mmCIF file of C-alpha atoms and ligand atoms in Angstrom:
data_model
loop_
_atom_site.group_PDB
_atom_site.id
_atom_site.type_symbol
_atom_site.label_atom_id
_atom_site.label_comp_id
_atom_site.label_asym_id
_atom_site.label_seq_id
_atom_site.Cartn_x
_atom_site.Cartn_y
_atom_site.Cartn_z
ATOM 1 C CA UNK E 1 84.039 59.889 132.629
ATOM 2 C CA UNK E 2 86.109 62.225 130.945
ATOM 3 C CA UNK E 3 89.267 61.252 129.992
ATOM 4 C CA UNK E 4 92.362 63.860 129.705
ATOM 5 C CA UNK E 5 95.279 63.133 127.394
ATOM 6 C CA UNK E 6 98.943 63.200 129.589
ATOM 7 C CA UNK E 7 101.200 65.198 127.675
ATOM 8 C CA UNK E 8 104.481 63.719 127.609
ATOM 9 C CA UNK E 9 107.816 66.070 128.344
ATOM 10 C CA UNK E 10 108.703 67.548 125.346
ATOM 11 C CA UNK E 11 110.882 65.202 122.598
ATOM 12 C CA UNK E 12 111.777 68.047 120.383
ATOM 13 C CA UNK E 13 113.003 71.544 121.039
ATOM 14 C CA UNK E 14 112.816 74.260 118.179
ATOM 15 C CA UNK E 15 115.976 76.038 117.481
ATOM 16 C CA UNK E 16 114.010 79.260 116.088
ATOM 17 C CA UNK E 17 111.598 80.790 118.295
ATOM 18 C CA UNK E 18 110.021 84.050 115.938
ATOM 19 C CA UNK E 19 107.506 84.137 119.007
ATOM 20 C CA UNK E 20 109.984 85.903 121.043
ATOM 21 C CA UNK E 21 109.497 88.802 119.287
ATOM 22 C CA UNK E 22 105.921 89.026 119.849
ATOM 23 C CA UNK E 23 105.632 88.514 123.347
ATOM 24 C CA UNK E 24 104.695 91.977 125.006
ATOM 25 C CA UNK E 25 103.390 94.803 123.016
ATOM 26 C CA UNK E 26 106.899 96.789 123.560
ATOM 27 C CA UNK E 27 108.545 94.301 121.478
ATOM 28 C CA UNK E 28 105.450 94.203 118.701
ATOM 29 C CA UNK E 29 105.849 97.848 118.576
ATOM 30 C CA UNK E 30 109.166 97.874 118.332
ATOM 31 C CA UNK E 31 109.387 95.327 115.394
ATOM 32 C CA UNK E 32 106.018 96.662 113.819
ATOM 33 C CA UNK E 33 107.628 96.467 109.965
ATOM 34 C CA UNK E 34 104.220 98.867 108.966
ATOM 35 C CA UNK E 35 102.859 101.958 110.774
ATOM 36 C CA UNK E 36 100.046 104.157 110.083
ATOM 37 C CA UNK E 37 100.406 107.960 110.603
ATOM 38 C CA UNK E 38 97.429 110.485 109.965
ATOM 39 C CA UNK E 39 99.475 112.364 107.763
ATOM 40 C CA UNK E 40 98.907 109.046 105.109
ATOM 41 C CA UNK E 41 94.993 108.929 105.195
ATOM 42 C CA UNK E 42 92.908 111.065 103.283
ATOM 43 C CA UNK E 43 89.263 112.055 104.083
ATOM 44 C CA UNK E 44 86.640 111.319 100.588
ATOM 45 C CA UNK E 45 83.582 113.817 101.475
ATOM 46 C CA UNK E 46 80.176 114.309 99.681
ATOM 47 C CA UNK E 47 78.727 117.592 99.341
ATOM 48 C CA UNK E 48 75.333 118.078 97.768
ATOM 49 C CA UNK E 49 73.681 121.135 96.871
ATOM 50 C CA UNK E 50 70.508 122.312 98.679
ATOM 51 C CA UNK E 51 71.138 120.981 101.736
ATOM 52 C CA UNK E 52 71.052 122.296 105.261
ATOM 53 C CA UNK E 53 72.098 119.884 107.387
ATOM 54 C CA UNK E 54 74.284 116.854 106.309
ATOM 55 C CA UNK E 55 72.118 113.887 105.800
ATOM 56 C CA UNK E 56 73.676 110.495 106.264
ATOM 57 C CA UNK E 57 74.207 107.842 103.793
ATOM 58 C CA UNK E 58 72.308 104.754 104.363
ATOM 59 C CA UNK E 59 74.636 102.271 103.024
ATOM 60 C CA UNK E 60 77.468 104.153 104.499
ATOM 61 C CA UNK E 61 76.666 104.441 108.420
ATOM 62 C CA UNK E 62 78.684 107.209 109.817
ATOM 63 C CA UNK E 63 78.928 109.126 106.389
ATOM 64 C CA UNK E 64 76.993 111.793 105.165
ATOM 65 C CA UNK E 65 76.206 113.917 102.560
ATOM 66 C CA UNK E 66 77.372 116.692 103.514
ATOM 67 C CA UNK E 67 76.074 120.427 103.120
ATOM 68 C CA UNK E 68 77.978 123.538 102.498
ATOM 69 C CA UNK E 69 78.232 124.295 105.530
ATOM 70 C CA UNK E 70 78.847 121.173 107.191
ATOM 71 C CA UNK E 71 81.821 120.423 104.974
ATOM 72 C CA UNK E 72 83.051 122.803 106.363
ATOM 73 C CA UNK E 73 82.996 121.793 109.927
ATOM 74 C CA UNK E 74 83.943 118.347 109.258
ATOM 75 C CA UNK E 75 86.902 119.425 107.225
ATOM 76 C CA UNK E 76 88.355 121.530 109.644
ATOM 77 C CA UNK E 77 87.874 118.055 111.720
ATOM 78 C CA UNK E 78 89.593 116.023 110.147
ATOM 79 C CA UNK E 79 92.674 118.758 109.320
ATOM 80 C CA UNK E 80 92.295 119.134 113.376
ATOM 81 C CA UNK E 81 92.940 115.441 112.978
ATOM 82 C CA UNK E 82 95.866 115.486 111.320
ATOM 83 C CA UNK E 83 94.729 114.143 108.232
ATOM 84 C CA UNK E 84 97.141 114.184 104.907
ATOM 85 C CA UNK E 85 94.383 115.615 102.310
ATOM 86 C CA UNK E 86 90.829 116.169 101.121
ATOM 87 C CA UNK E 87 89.455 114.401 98.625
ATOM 88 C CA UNK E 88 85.756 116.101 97.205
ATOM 89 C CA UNK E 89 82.592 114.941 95.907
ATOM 90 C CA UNK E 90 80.017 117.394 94.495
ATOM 91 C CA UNK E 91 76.153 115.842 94.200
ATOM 92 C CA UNK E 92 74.379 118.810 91.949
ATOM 93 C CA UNK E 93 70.681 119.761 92.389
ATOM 94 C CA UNK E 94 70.470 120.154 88.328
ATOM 95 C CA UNK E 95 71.751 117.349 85.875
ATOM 96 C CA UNK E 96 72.434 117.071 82.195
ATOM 97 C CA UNK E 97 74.055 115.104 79.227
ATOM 98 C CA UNK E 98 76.749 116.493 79.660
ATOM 99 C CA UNK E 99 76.843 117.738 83.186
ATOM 100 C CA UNK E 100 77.063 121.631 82.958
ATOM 101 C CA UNK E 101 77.602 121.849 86.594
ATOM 102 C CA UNK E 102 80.704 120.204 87.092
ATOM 103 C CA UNK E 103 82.171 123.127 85.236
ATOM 104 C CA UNK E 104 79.956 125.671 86.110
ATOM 105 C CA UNK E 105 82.589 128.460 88.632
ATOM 106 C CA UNK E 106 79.174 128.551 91.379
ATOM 107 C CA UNK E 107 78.508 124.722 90.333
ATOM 108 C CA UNK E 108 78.722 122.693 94.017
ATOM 109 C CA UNK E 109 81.812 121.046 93.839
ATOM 110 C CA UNK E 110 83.539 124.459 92.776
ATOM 111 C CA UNK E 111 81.903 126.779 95.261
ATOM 112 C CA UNK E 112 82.632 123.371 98.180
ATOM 113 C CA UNK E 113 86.307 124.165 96.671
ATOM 114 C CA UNK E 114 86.788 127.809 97.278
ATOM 115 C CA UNK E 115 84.998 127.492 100.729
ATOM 116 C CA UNK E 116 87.292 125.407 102.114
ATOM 117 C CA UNK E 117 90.242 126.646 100.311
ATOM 118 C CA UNK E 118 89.762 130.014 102.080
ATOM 119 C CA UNK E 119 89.080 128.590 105.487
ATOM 120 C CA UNK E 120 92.155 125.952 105.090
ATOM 121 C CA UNK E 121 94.487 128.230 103.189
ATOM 122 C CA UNK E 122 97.233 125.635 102.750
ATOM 123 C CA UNK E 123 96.981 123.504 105.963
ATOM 124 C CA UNK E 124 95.919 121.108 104.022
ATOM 125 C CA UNK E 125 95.884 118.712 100.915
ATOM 126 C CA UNK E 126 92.419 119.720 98.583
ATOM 127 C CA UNK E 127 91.813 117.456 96.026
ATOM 128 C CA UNK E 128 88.675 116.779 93.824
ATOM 129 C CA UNK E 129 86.967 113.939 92.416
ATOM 130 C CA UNK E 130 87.095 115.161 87.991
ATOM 131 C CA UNK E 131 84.355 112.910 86.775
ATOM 132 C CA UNK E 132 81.056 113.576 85.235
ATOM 133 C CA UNK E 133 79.399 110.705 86.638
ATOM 134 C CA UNK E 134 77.724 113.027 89.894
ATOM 135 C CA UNK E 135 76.848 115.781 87.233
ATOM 136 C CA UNK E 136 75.306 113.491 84.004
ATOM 137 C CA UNK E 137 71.813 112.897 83.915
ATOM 138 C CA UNK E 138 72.478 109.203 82.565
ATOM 139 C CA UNK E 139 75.121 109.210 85.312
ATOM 140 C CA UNK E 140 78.151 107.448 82.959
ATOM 141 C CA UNK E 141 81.270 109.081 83.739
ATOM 142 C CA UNK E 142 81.387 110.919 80.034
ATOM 143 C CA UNK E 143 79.423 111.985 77.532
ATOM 144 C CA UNK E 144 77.111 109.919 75.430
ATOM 145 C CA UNK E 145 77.351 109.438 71.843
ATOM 146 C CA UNK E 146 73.894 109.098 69.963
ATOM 147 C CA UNK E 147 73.800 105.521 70.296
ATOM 148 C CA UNK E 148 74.464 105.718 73.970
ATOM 149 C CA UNK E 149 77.700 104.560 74.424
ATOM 150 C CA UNK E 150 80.234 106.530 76.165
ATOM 151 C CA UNK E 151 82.265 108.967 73.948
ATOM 152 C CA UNK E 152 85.869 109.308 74.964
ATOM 153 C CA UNK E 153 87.032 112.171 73.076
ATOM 154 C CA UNK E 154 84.559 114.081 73.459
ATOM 155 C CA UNK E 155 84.598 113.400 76.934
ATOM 156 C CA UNK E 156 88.374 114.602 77.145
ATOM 157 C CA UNK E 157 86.765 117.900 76.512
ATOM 158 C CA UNK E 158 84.709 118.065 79.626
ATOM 159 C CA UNK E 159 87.127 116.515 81.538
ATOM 160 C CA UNK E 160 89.616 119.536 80.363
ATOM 161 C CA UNK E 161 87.133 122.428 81.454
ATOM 162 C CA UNK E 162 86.482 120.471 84.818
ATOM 163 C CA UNK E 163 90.256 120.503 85.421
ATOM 164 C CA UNK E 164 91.113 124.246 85.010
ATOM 165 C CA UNK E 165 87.485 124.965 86.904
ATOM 166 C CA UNK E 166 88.578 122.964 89.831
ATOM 167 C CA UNK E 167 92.451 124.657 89.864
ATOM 168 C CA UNK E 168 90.312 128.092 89.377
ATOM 169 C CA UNK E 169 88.473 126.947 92.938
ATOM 170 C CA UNK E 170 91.624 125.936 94.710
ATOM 171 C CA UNK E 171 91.777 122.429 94.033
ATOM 172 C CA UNK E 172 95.465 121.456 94.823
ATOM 173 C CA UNK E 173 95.398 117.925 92.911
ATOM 174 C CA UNK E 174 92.466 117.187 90.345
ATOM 175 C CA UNK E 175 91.426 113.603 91.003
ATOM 176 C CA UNK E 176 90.897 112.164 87.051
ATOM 177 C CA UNK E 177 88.868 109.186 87.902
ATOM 178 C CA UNK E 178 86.576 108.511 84.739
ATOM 179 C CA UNK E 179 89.329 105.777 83.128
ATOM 180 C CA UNK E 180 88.566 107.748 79.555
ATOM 181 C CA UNK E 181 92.093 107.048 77.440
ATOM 182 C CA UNK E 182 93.841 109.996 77.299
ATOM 183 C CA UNK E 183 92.549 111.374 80.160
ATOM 184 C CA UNK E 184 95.863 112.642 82.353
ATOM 185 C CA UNK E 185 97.586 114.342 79.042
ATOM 186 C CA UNK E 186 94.418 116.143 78.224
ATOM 187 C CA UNK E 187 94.228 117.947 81.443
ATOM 188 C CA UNK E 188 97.585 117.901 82.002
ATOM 189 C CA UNK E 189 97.566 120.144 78.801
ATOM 190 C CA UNK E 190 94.343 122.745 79.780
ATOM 191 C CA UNK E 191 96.024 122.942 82.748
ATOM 192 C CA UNK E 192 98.961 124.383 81.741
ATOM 193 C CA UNK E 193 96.991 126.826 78.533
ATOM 194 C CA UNK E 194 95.265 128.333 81.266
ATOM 195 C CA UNK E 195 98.697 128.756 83.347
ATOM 196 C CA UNK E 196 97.600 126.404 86.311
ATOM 197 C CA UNK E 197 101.227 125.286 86.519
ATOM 198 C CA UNK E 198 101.258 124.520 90.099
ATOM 199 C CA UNK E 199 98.138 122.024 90.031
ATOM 200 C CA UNK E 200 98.536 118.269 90.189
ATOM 201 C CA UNK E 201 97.262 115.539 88.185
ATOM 202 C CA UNK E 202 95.926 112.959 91.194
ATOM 203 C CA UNK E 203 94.889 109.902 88.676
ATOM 204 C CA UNK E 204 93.007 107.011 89.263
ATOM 205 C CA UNK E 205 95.537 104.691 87.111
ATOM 206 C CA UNK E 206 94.616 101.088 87.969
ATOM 207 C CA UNK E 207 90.441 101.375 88.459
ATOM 208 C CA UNK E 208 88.487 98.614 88.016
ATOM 209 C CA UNK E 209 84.787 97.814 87.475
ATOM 210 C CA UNK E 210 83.740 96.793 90.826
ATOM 211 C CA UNK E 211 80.674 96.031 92.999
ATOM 212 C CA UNK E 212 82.059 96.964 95.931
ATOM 213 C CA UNK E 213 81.238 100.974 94.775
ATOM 214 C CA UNK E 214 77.980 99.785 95.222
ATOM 215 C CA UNK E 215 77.335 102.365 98.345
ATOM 216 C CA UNK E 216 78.729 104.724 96.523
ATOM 217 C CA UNK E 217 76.270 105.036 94.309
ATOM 218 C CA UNK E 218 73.814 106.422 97.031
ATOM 219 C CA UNK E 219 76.660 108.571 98.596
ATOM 220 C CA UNK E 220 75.974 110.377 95.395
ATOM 221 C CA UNK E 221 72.481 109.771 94.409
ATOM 222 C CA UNK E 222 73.659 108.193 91.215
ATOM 223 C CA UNK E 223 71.700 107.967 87.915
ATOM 224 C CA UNK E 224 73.051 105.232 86.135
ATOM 225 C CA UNK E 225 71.515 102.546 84.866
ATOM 226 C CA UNK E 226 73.695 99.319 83.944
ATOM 227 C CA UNK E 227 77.936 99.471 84.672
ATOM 228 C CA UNK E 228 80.937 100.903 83.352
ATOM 229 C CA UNK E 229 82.279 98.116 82.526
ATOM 230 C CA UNK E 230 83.417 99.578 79.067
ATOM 231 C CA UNK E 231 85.547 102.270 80.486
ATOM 232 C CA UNK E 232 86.648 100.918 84.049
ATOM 233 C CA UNK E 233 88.977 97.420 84.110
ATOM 234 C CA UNK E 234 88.122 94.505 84.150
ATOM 235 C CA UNK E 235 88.345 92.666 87.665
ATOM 236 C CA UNK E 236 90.481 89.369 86.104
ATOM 237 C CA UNK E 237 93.551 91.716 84.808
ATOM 238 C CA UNK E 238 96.719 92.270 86.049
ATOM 239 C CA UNK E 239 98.972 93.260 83.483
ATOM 240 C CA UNK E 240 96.323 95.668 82.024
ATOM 241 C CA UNK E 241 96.979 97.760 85.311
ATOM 242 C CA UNK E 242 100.933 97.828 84.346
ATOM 243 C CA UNK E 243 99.915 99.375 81.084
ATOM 244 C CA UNK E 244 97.272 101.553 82.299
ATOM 245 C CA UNK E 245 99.709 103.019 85.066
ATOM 246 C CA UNK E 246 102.638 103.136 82.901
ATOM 247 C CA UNK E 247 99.967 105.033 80.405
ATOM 248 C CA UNK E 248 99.386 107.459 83.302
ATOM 249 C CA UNK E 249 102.893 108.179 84.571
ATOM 250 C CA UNK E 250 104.280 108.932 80.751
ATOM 251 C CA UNK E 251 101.117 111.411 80.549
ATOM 252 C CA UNK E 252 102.253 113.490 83.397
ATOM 253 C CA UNK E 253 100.538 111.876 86.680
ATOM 254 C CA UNK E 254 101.880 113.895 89.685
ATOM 255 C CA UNK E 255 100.299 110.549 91.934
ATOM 256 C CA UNK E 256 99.131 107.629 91.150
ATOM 257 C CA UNK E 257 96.105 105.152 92.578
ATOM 258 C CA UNK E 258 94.960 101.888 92.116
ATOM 259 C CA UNK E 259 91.582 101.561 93.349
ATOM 260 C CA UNK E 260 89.479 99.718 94.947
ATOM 261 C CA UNK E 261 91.900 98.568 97.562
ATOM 262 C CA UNK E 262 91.489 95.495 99.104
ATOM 263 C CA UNK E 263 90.386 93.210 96.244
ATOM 264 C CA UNK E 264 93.180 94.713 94.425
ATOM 265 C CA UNK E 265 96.346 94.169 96.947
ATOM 266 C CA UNK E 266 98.743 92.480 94.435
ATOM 267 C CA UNK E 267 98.308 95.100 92.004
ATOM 268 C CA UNK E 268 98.829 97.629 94.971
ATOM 269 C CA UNK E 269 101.944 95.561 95.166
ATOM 270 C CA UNK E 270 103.245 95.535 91.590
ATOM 271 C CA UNK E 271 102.716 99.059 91.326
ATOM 272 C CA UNK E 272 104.853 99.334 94.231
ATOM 273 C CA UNK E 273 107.552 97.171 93.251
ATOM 274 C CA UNK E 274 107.297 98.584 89.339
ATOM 275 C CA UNK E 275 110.914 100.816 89.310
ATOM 276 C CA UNK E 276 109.463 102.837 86.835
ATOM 277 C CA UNK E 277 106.578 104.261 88.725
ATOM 278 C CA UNK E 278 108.645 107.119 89.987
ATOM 279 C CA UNK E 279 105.455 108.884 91.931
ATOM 280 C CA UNK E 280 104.190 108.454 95.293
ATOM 281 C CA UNK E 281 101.247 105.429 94.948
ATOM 282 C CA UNK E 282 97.929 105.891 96.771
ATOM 283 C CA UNK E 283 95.491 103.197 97.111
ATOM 284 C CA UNK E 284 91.452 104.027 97.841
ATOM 285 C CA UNK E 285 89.327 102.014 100.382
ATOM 286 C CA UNK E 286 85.941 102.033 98.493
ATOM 287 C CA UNK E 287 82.481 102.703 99.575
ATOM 288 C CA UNK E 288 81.903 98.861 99.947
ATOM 289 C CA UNK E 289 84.901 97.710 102.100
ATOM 290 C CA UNK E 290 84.060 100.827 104.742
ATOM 291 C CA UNK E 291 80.229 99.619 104.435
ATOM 292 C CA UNK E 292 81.620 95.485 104.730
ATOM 293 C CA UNK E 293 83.331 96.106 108.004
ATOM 294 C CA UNK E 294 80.658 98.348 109.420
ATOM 295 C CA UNK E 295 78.082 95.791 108.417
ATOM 296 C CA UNK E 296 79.919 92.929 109.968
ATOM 297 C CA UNK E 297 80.852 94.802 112.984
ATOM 298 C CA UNK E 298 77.399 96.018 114.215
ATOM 299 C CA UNK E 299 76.324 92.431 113.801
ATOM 300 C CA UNK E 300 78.891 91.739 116.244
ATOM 301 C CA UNK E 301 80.482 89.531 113.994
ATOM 302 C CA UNK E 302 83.942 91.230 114.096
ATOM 303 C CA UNK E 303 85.958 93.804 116.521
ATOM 304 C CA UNK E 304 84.966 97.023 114.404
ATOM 305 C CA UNK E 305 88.252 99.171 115.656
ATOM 306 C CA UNK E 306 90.956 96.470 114.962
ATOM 307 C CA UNK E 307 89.485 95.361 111.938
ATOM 308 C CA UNK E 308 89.577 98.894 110.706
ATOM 309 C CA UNK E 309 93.215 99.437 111.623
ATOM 310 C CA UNK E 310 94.141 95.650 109.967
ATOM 311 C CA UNK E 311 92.381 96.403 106.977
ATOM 312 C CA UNK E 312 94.211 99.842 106.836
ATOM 313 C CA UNK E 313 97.381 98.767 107.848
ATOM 314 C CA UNK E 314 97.468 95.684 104.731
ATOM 315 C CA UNK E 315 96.966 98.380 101.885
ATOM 316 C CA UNK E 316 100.301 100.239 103.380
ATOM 317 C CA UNK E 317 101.741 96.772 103.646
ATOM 318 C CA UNK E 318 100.929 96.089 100.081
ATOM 319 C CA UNK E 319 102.932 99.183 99.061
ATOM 320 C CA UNK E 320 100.335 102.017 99.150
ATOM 321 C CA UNK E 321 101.992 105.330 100.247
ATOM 322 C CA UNK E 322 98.483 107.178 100.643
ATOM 323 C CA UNK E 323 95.402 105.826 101.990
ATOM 324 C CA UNK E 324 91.633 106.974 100.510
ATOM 325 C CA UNK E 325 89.134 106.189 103.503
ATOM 326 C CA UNK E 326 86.064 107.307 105.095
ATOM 327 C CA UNK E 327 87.666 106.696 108.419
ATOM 328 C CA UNK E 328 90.472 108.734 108.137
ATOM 329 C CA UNK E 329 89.676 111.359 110.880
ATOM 330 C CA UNK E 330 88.284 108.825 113.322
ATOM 331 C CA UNK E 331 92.115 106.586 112.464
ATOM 332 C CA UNK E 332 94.012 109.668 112.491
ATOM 333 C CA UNK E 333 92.532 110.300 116.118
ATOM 334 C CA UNK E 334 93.065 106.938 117.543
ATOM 335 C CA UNK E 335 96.714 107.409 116.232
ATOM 336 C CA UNK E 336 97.281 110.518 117.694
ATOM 337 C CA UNK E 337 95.825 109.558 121.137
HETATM 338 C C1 PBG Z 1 83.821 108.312 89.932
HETATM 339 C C2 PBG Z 1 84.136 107.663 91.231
HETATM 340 C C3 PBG Z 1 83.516 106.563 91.812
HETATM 341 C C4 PBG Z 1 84.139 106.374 93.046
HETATM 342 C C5 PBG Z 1 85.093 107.368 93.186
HETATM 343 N N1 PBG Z 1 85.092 108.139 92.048
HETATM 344 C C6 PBG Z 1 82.377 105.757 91.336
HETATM 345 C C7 PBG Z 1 82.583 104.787 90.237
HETATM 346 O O1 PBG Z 1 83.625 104.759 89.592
HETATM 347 O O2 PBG Z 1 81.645 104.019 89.963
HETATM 348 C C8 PBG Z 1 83.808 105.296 94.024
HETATM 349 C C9 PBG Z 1 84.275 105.539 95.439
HETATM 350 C C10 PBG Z 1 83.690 104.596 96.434
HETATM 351 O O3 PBG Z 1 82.978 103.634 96.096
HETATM 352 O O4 PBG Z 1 83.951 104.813 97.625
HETATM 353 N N2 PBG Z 1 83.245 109.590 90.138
#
């Protein structure tokens, strides 16, 4: 037979009782110390040349490539939404050493730009990726030197006539994301020669080398062969994301991001808590912690909706302002509802 264990009245009685204040959802809300609002998340989209219809990304269920067209539609979407910004990805039909059509006025990303920029007008946030990586043939986020490795300098170049072409198509913020040194005060500078006062350096401060872009890298049919492990950071460093943010802000970042997001929480935090990062902090949830919590959740191993909304609500927690994810217009829905 079974046996059941009496339990004896109880000996001790706690004097603090925190479980008071979680005892209906009235009193959770009320005490909620974090909150998501729409206005926080902003929508990454991929727009490839050629296409007709959007065609989804494998490694990414729910995200597509999108066409011209169908950027469109979903952008107006997610603005519907209520989401804070745009943040664009061009895929190019033609690519090169040096990728011509990341600067080119008609290239993808530039004509995605001015589409939405005159269906939007100002209703929203528009902000572009400015990175060679979806335009290079080798797929490295710069330019090559003969030996193959990647050429900084030179690179600042590109990176310089990418900048004003994307303020020329309406880009509101240009996203620099390539980790080149240098990068933020050389198109800070072009910016302002070619009078494109009003457009804001978005900069990927804090990036590091990680596997979790690993989606990614069919989200925009990437060509590269090996890692970027000699431009990005590496995963083990902490104070090197001080320095690299601090390098940022002194160059003339309008924002600042540490990316990816979840791996990266305390330096989310430090950022945050650093009093002389004086501009608003952003955080991006990569291509492999959307594709990790889809994965998991259509194996039924976890609640997909609430782990979403957890996951979201710990990068705000950690001190991130702005939120990067490819749920943003399905969140900013469920928190408008
Ligand atoms: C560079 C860039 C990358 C991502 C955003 N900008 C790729 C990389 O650095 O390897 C990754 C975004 C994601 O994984 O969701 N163009």
């Amino acid at each position: 037979p079974v046996t059941t264990t009496p339990v004896p009245a109880p000996a001790f009685v706690p004097a603090d009782r925190p479980r008071r204040l979680r005892r209906t959802p009235a009193l959770r809300r009320l005490v909620a110390e974090t909150r998501l609002d729409p206005a926080d998340l902003v929508l990454p989209m991929f727009v490839k040349e050629g296409l007709t219809e959007p065609l989804p990304i494998s490694a990414m269920p729910g995200v597509a490539q999108h066409s011209r067209d169908s950027l469109r539609r979903a952008a107006a979407e997610a603005v519907t939404a209520g989401v804070g910004g745009l943040m664009l990805f061009g895929i190019p039909t033609v690519r090169d050493a040096v990728g011509s059509q990341a600067t080119e006025p008609d290239g993808i990303l530039n004509a995605a730009l001015r589409d939405l920029r005159s269906d939007l007008g100002d209703s929203t946030v528009l902000m572009a990726d400015l990175c060679l990586d979806e335009f290079t043939d080798h797929g490295h986020c710069g330019v090559l030197t003969p030996s193959g490795a990647v050429d900084n300098d030179a690179t600042l170049v590109r990176y310089q006539q990418m900048g004003v072409a994307q303020a020329a198509a309406g880009a509101d913020l240009v996203g620099t994301s390539g980790m080149m040194d240098g990068q933020v005060a050389a198109v800070r500078a072009a910016l302002d020669a070619e009078n494109h006062l009003d457009t804001g350096v978005f900069a990927y401060a804090a990036k590091y080398a990680s596997a979790f872009y690993g989606p990614f890298r069919e989200a925009v049919d990437s060509a590269l062969q090996g890692d970027r492990r000699t431009y990005q950071q590496d995963p083990a460093n902490r104070r090197e994301a001080a320095r690299e943010v601090a390098l940022d802000v002194a160059e003339g970042a309008d924002l600042v991001m540490v990316k990816p997001a979840m791996s990266y929480l305390d330096i989310v935090r430090d950022v945050a808590n650093d009093p002389t990062v004086n501009v608003p902090l952003a955080a991006y949830q990569i291509s492999g912690e959307y594709s990790m919590i889809e994965g998991a959740a259509d194996r039924g191993w976890i609640d997909r909706d609430r782990a979403i909304l957890e996951s979201l609500t710990s990068i705000r927690r950690a001190g991130a302002q702005i939120v990067l994810t490819y749920w943003a217009t399905e969140v900013a829905g469920w928190l408008r509802a």
